[in-house]
XYZ file of C-alpha atoms in Angstrom:
490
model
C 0.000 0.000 0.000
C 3.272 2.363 -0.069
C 3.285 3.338 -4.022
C 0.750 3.338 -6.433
C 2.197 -0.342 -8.137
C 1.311 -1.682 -4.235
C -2.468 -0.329 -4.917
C -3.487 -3.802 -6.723
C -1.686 -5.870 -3.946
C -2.715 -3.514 -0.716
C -5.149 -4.616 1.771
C -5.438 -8.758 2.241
C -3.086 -11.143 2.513
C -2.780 -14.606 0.960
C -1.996 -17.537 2.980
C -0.825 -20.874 1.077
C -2.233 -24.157 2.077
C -4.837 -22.967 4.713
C -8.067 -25.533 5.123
C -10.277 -22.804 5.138
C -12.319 -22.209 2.468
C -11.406 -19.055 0.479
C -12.051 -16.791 -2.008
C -10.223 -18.516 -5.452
C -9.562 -17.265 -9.052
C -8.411 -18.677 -12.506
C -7.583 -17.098 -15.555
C -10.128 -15.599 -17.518
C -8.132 -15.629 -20.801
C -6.829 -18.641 -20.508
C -9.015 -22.398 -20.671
C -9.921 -22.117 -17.116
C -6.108 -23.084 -15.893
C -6.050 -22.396 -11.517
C -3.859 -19.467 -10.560
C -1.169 -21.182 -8.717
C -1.981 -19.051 -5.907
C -3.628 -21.712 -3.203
C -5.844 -19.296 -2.242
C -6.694 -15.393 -1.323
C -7.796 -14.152 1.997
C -9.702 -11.022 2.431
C -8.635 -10.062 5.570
C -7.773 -6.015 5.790
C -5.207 -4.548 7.025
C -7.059 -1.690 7.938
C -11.378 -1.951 8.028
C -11.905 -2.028 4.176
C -10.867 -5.197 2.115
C -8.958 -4.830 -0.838
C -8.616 -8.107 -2.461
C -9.811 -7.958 -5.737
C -6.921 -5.382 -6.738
C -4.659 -8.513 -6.807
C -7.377 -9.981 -9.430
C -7.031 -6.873 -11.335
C -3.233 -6.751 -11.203
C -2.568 -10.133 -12.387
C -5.032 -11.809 -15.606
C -8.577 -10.098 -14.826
C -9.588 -12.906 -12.962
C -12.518 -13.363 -11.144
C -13.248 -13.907 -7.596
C -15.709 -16.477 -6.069
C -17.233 -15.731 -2.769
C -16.907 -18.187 0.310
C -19.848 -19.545 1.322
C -21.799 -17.652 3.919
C -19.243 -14.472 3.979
C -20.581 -11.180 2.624
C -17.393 -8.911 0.942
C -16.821 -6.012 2.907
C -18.139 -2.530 1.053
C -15.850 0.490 1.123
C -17.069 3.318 1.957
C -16.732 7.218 0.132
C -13.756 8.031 3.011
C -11.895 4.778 2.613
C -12.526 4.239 -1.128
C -10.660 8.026 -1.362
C -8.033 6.730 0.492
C -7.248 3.627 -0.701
C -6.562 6.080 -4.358
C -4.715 8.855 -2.472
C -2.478 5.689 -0.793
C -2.046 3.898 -3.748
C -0.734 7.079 -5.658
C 1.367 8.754 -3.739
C 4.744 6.855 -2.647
C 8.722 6.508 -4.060
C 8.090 7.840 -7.508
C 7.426 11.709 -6.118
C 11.027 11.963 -5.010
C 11.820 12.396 -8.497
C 9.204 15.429 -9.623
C 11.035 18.579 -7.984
C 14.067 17.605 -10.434
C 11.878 17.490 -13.019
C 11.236 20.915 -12.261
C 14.493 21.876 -12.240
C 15.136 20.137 -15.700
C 12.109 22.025 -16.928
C 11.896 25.437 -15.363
C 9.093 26.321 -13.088
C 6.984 27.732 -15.575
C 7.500 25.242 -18.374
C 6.831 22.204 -15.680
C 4.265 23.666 -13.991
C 2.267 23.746 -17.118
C 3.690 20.184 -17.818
C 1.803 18.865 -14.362
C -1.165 20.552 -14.995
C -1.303 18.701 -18.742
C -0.537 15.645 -17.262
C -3.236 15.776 -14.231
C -5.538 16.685 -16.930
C -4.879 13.565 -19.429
C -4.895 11.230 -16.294
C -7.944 12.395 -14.642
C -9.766 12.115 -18.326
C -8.322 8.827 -18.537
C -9.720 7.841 -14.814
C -13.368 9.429 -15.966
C -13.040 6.791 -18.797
C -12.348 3.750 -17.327
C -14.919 4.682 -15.029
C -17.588 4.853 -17.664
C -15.852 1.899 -19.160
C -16.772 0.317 -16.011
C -20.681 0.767 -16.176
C -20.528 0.160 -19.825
C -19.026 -2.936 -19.909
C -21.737 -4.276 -17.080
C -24.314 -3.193 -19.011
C -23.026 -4.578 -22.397
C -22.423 -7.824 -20.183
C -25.656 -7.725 -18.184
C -23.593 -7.371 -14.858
C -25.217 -5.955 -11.745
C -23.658 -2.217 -11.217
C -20.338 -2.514 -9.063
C -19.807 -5.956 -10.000
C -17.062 -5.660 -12.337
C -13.519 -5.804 -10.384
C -10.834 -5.105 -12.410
C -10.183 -3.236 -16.132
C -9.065 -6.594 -17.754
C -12.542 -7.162 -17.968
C -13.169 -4.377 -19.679
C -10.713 -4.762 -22.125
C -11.857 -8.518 -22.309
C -15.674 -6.669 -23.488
C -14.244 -3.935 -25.128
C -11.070 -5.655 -27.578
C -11.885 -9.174 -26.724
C -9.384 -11.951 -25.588
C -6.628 -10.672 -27.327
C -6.851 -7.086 -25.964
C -7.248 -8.250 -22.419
C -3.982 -10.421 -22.543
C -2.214 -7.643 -24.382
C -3.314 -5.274 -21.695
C -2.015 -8.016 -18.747
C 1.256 -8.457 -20.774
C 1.893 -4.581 -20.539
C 0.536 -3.946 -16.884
C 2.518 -7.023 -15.296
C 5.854 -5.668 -17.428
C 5.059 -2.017 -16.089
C 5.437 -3.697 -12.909
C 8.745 -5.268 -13.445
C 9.837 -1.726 -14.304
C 8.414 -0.504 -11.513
C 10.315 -3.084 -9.215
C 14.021 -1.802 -11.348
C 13.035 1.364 -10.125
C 12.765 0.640 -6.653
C 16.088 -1.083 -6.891
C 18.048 1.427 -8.347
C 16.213 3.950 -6.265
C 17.396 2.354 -2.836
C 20.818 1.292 -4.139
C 20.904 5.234 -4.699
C 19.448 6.034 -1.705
C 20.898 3.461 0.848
C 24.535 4.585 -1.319
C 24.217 8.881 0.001
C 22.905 7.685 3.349
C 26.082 5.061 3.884
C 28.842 7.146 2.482
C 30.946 7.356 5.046
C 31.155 3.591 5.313
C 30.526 1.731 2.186
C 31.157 2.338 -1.737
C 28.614 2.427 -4.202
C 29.569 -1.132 -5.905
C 29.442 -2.489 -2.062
C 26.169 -1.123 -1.394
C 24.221 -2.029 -4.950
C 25.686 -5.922 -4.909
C 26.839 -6.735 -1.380
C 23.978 -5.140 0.523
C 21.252 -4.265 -2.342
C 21.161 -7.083 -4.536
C 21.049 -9.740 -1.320
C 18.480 -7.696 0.347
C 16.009 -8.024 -2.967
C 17.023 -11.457 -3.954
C 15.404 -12.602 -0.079
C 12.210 -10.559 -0.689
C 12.092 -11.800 -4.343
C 11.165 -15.614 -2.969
C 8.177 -14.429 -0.924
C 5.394 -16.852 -1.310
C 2.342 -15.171 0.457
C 1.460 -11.543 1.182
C 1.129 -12.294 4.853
C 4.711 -12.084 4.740
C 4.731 -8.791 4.924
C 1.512 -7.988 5.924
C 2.311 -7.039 9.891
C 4.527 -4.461 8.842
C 2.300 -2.883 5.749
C 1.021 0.316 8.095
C 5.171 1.384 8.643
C 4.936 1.216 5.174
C 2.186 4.236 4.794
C 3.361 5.984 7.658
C 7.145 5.810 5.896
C 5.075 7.072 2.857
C 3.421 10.098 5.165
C 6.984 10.972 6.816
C 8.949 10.866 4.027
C 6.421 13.382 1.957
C 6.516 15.867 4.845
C 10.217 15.298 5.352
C 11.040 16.454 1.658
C 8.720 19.507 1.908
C 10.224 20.518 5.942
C 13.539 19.806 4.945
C 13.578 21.753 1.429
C 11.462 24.685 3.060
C 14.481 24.703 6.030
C 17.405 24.803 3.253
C 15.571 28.248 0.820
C 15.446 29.838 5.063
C 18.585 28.897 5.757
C 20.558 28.694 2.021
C 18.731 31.148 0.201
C 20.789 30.288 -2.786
C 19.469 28.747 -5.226
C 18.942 29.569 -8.930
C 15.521 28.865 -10.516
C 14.701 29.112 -14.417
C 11.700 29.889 -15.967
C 11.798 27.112 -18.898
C 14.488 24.849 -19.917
C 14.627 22.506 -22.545
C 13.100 21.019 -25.747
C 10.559 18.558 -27.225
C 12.389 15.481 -25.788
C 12.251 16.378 -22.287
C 9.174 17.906 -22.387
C 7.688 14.756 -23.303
C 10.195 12.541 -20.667
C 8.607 14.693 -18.199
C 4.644 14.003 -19.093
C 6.220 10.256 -18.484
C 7.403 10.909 -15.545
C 3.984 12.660 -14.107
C 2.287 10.078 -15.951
C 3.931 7.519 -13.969
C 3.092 9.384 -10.485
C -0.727 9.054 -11.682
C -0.913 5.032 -12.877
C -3.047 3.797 -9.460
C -5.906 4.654 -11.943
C -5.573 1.895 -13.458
C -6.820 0.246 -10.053
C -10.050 2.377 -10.375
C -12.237 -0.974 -10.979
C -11.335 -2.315 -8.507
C -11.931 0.484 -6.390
C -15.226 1.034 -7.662
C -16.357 -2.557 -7.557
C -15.446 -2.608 -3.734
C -17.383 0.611 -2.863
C -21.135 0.662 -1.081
C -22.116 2.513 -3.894
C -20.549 2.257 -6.990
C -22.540 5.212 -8.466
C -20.478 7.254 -5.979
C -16.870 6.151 -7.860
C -17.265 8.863 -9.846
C -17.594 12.344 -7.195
C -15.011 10.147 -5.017
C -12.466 9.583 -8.071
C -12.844 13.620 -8.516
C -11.638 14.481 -4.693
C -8.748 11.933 -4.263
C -7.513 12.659 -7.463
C -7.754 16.412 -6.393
C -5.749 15.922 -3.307
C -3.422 13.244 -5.182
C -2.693 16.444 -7.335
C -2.368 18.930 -3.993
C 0.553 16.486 -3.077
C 2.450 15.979 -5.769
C 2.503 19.819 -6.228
C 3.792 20.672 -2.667
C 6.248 18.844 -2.987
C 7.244 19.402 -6.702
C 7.395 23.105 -5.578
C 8.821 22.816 -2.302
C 11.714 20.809 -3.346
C 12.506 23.280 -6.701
C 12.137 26.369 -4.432
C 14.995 24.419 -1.826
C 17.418 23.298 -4.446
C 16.280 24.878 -7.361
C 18.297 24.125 -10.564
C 20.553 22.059 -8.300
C 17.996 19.737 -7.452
C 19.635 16.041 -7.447
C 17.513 13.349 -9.380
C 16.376 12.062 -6.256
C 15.210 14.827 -3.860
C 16.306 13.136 -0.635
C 19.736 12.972 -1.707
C 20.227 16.805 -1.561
C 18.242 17.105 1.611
C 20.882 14.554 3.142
C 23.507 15.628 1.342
C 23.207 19.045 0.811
C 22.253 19.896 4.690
C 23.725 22.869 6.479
C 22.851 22.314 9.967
C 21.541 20.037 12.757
C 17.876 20.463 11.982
C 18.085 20.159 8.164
C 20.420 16.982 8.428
C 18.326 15.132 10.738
C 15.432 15.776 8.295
C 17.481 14.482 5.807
C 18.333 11.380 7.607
C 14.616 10.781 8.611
C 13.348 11.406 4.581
C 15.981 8.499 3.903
C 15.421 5.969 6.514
C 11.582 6.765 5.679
C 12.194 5.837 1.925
C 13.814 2.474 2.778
C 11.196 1.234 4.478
C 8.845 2.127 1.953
C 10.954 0.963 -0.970
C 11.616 -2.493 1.134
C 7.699 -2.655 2.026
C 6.584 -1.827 -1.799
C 8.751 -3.752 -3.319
C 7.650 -7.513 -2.462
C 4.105 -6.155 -3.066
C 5.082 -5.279 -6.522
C 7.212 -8.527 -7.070
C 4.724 -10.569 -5.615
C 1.740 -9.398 -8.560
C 4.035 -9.914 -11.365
C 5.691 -13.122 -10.156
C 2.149 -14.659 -9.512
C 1.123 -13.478 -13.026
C 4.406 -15.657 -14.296
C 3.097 -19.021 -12.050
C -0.177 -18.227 -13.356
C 0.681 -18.468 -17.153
C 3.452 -21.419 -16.552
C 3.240 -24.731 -16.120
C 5.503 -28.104 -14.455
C 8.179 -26.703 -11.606
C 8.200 -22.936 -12.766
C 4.549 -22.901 -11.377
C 5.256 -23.915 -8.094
C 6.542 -21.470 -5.568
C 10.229 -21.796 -4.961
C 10.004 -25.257 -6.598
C 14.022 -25.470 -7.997
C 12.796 -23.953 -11.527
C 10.864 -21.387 -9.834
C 13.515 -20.019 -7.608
C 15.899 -19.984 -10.099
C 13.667 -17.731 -12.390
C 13.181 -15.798 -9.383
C 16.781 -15.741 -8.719
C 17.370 -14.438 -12.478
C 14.717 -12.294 -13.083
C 16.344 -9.841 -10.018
C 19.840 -10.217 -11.141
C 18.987 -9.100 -14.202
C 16.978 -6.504 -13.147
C 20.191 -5.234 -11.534
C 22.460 -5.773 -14.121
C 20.271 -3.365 -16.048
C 19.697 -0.727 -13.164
C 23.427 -0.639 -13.380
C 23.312 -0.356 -17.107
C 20.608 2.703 -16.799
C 21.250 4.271 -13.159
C 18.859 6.745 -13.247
C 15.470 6.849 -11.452
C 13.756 9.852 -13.453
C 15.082 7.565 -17.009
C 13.805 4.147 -15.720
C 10.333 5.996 -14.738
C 9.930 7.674 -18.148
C 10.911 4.532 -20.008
C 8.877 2.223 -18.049
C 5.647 4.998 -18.516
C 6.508 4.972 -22.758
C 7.060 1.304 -23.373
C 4.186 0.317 -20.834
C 2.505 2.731 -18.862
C 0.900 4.948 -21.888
C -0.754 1.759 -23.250
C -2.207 0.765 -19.505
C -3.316 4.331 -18.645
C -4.258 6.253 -22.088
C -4.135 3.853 -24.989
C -6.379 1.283 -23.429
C -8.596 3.486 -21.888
C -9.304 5.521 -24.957
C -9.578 2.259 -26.942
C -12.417 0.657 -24.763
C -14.409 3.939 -24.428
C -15.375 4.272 -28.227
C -15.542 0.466 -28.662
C -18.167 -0.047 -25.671
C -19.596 3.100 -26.761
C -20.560 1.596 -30.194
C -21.251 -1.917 -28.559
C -23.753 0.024 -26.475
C -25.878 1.318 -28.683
C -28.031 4.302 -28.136
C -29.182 5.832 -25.305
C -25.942 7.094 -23.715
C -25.936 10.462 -25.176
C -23.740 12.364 -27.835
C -19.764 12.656 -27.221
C -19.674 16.568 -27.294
C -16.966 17.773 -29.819
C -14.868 19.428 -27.216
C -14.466 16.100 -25.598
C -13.656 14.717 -28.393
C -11.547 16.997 -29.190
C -9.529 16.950 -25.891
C -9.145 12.797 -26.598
C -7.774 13.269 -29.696
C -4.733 15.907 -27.623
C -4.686 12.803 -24.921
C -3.827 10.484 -27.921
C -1.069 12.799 -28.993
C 0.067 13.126 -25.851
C 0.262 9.219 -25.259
C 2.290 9.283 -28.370
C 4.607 11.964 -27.229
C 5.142 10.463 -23.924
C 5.890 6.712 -25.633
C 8.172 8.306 -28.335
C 10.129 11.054 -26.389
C 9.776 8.986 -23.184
C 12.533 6.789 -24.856
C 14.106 9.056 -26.471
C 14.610 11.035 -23.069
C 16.278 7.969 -21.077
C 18.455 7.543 -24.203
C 19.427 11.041 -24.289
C 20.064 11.646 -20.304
C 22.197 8.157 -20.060
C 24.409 9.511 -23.428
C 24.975 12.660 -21.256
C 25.663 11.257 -17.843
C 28.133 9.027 -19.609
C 29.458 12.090 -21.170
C 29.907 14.163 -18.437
C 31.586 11.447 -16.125
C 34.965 12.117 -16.007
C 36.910 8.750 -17.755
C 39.326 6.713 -15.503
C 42.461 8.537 -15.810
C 41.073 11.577 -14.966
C 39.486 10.208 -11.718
C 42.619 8.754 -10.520
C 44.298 12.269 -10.699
């Protein structure tokens, strides 16, 4: 429940081999194979259950009541939280450089765009929502996740395509915690331990033991640190960066900085901060009333949008231009006094717990999606074959974290290969097909709506093309700009 991946994984645990009976799910695209999951249990960590965002993060499977048990509804207060929760976590660290990449005027109007697009796309897959059940003859709030929308919508095909592309967005969500805490874990142990040490001798160990979890309730007791880490490390940034402009008073700001390329690596990048939408069905099929999704959607997404500006602005106005890639490095590093280095230190112990808690939440959805479509020993849970995919699959992801190094890159590649398909492509897609598999009696598009999809669509393109092109371009110039071997031994 610490970042907005956690969202479809927050809220229930899942206990292998229990003899109670339990809510179960197969794939819906597939010929009725059993998720190799023994089973799911709804219990919440807090009062509302959460469950079915597992469903929706893996295939679009479907849940089956126990017997005698009656799901737990969420209501308007929790529903909002669950969204503000799932969206606000490890990737904000990375917005007030953005802003200093940008200018304050050129990435202020870059947010604003970007809120825009993804609360359009969350009004969509909302109405996608109450489409599909009435295309399908579902009862209102009975649909659980957006794979079966897309399943309505594009058919087989386009729900597998849209569980390929979700589950990988995942996976690049999981490099970025890892090169995020290697980074982080590297400023905060300086004194004592090397980079290289850090990222293979401490890092890489550390994620290979929470890479062979086997059940969410391995993790569960300590999921609340994990959203009070969230809550500490958001006010840390904005105390801490507020306490350097009192105390530094320093910094150089810019009004717009810049072209086309990262322009459109930063509508990636805010793009990214805004995916939980994508856990909207699930949301909405959870809530007392699911006619209410829609005025609830509206006020999380407003205060989603209060915090990621705080502390975009906060942490530009403390570091300005100098603002490192990840925010909590300058506040740690960049300290001048007792007050501002303890902050420092607190925003970085906060973000290791959170990146530690999120990141078996995230693992755990895409390595149950892997079990799910496999078959033999790589099915089984830390059967040889599985661990040894396990094993890979994070050494890998390592290998390239090295390779890439760069939090704000890995986020805007992960939102243009992946992300732009799960949270505008798809959404966009579904909308006109239901629309026409609907039939009359939902009312005329108006042409400025239409209008403003057809900008979302170029933006989704933008974001894809220049997304790439961004992480190419910054990793050509970090390489440039670090100073080659000779010169670092004078």
């Amino acid at each position: 429940p610490t970042h907005s991946f956690a969202a479809m994984a927050s809220n229930f645990e899942v206990e292998a081999g229990s003899s109670v009976r339990r809510p179960t799910f197969t794939r819906s695209f597939g010929a009725g194979k059993s998720l190799h999951r023994a089973t799911i249990a709804a219990i919440p960590f807090d009062s509302a259950s959460n469950s079915s965002d597992l469903l929706a993060a893996v295939t679009g499977t479907t849940t089956v009541a126990s017997e005698g048990t009656t799901p737990e509804k969420l209501t308007v207060t929790e529903a909002a939280s669950n969204f503000v929760i799932a969206c606000v976590g490890a990737g904000i660290v990375v917005f007030p450089k953005v802003m200093a990449d940008n200018g304050w005027l050129l990435c202020s109007a870059e947010l604003l765009f970007s809120t825009a697009v993804c609360f359009e796309c969350g009004r969509l897959i909302l109405e996608c929502c109450a489409m599909t059940e009435k295309v399908t003859g579902k009862e209102t709030g009975s649909l659980i996740s957006f794979e079966e929308v897309a399943l309505a919508a594009l058919g087989p095909t386009g729900q597998a395509g849209l569980a390929v592309t979700k589950n990988l967005y995942m996976l690049g969500g999981v490099l970025m915690f890892m090169v995020l805490l290697v980074d982080t874990m590297s400023n905060f142990f300086a004194k004592y331990l090397s980079q290289f040490v850090v990222q293979w001798f401490v890092a890489m160990p550390l994620f290979m033991g929470l890479a062979m979890i086997t059940s969410l309730k391995q993790v569960a007791t300590v999921a609340p640190l994990g959203s009070a880490a969230v809550f500490l490390q958001c006010c840390a940034i904005c105390i801490g960066s507020v306490i350097t402009y009192l105390s530094e008073g320093n910094a150089s700001y810019a009004a717009a900085n810049g072209g086309i390329i990262e322009i459109g690596s930063s509508i990636s990048c805010f793009v990214f901060g805004y995916d939980a939408i994508m856990s909207l069905p699930s949301i909405r099929g959870q809530m007392a009333n699911a006619n209410d999704a829609q005025r609830t959607f509206t006020v999380s997404f407003s205060v989603v949008f209060a915090i990621c500006a705080v502390v975009t602005v906060l942490g530009y106005i403390g570091f300005g231009t100098a603002a490192d890639e990840n925010i909590i490095t300058s506040l740690d590093s960049k300290c001048s006094g007792p007050v501002s280095c303890n902050v420092g230190s607190m925003a970085s112990l906060a973000i290791m717990v959170n990146l530690c808690i999120s990141a078996p939440l995230v693992w755990f959805v895409f390595i149950s999606y892997v079990e799910s479509a496999a078959s033999g020993d790589l099915a089984r849970p830390l059967s040889p074959a599985n661990a040894a995919f396990r094993a890979t699959v994070t050494l890998a992801l390592f290998v390239t974290g090295s390779l890439l190094d760069s939090v704000k890159g890995i986020m805007s590649l992960s939102t243009a290969l992946f992300g732009s398909f799960n949270s505008i492509f798809f959404p966009l897609f579904c909308f006109y097909q239901l629309r026409q598999l609907t039939g009359s009696g939902l009312g005329e598009v108006s042409r400025a709506r239409m209008a403003f999809h057809c900008v979302i669509f170029l933006a989704g393109c933008t974001a894809m093309i220049f997304g790439v092109l961004g992480a190419i371009v910054e990793k050509v110039t970090d390489e440039a700009a670090e100073p080659d071997a000779s010169d670092a031994i004078s």
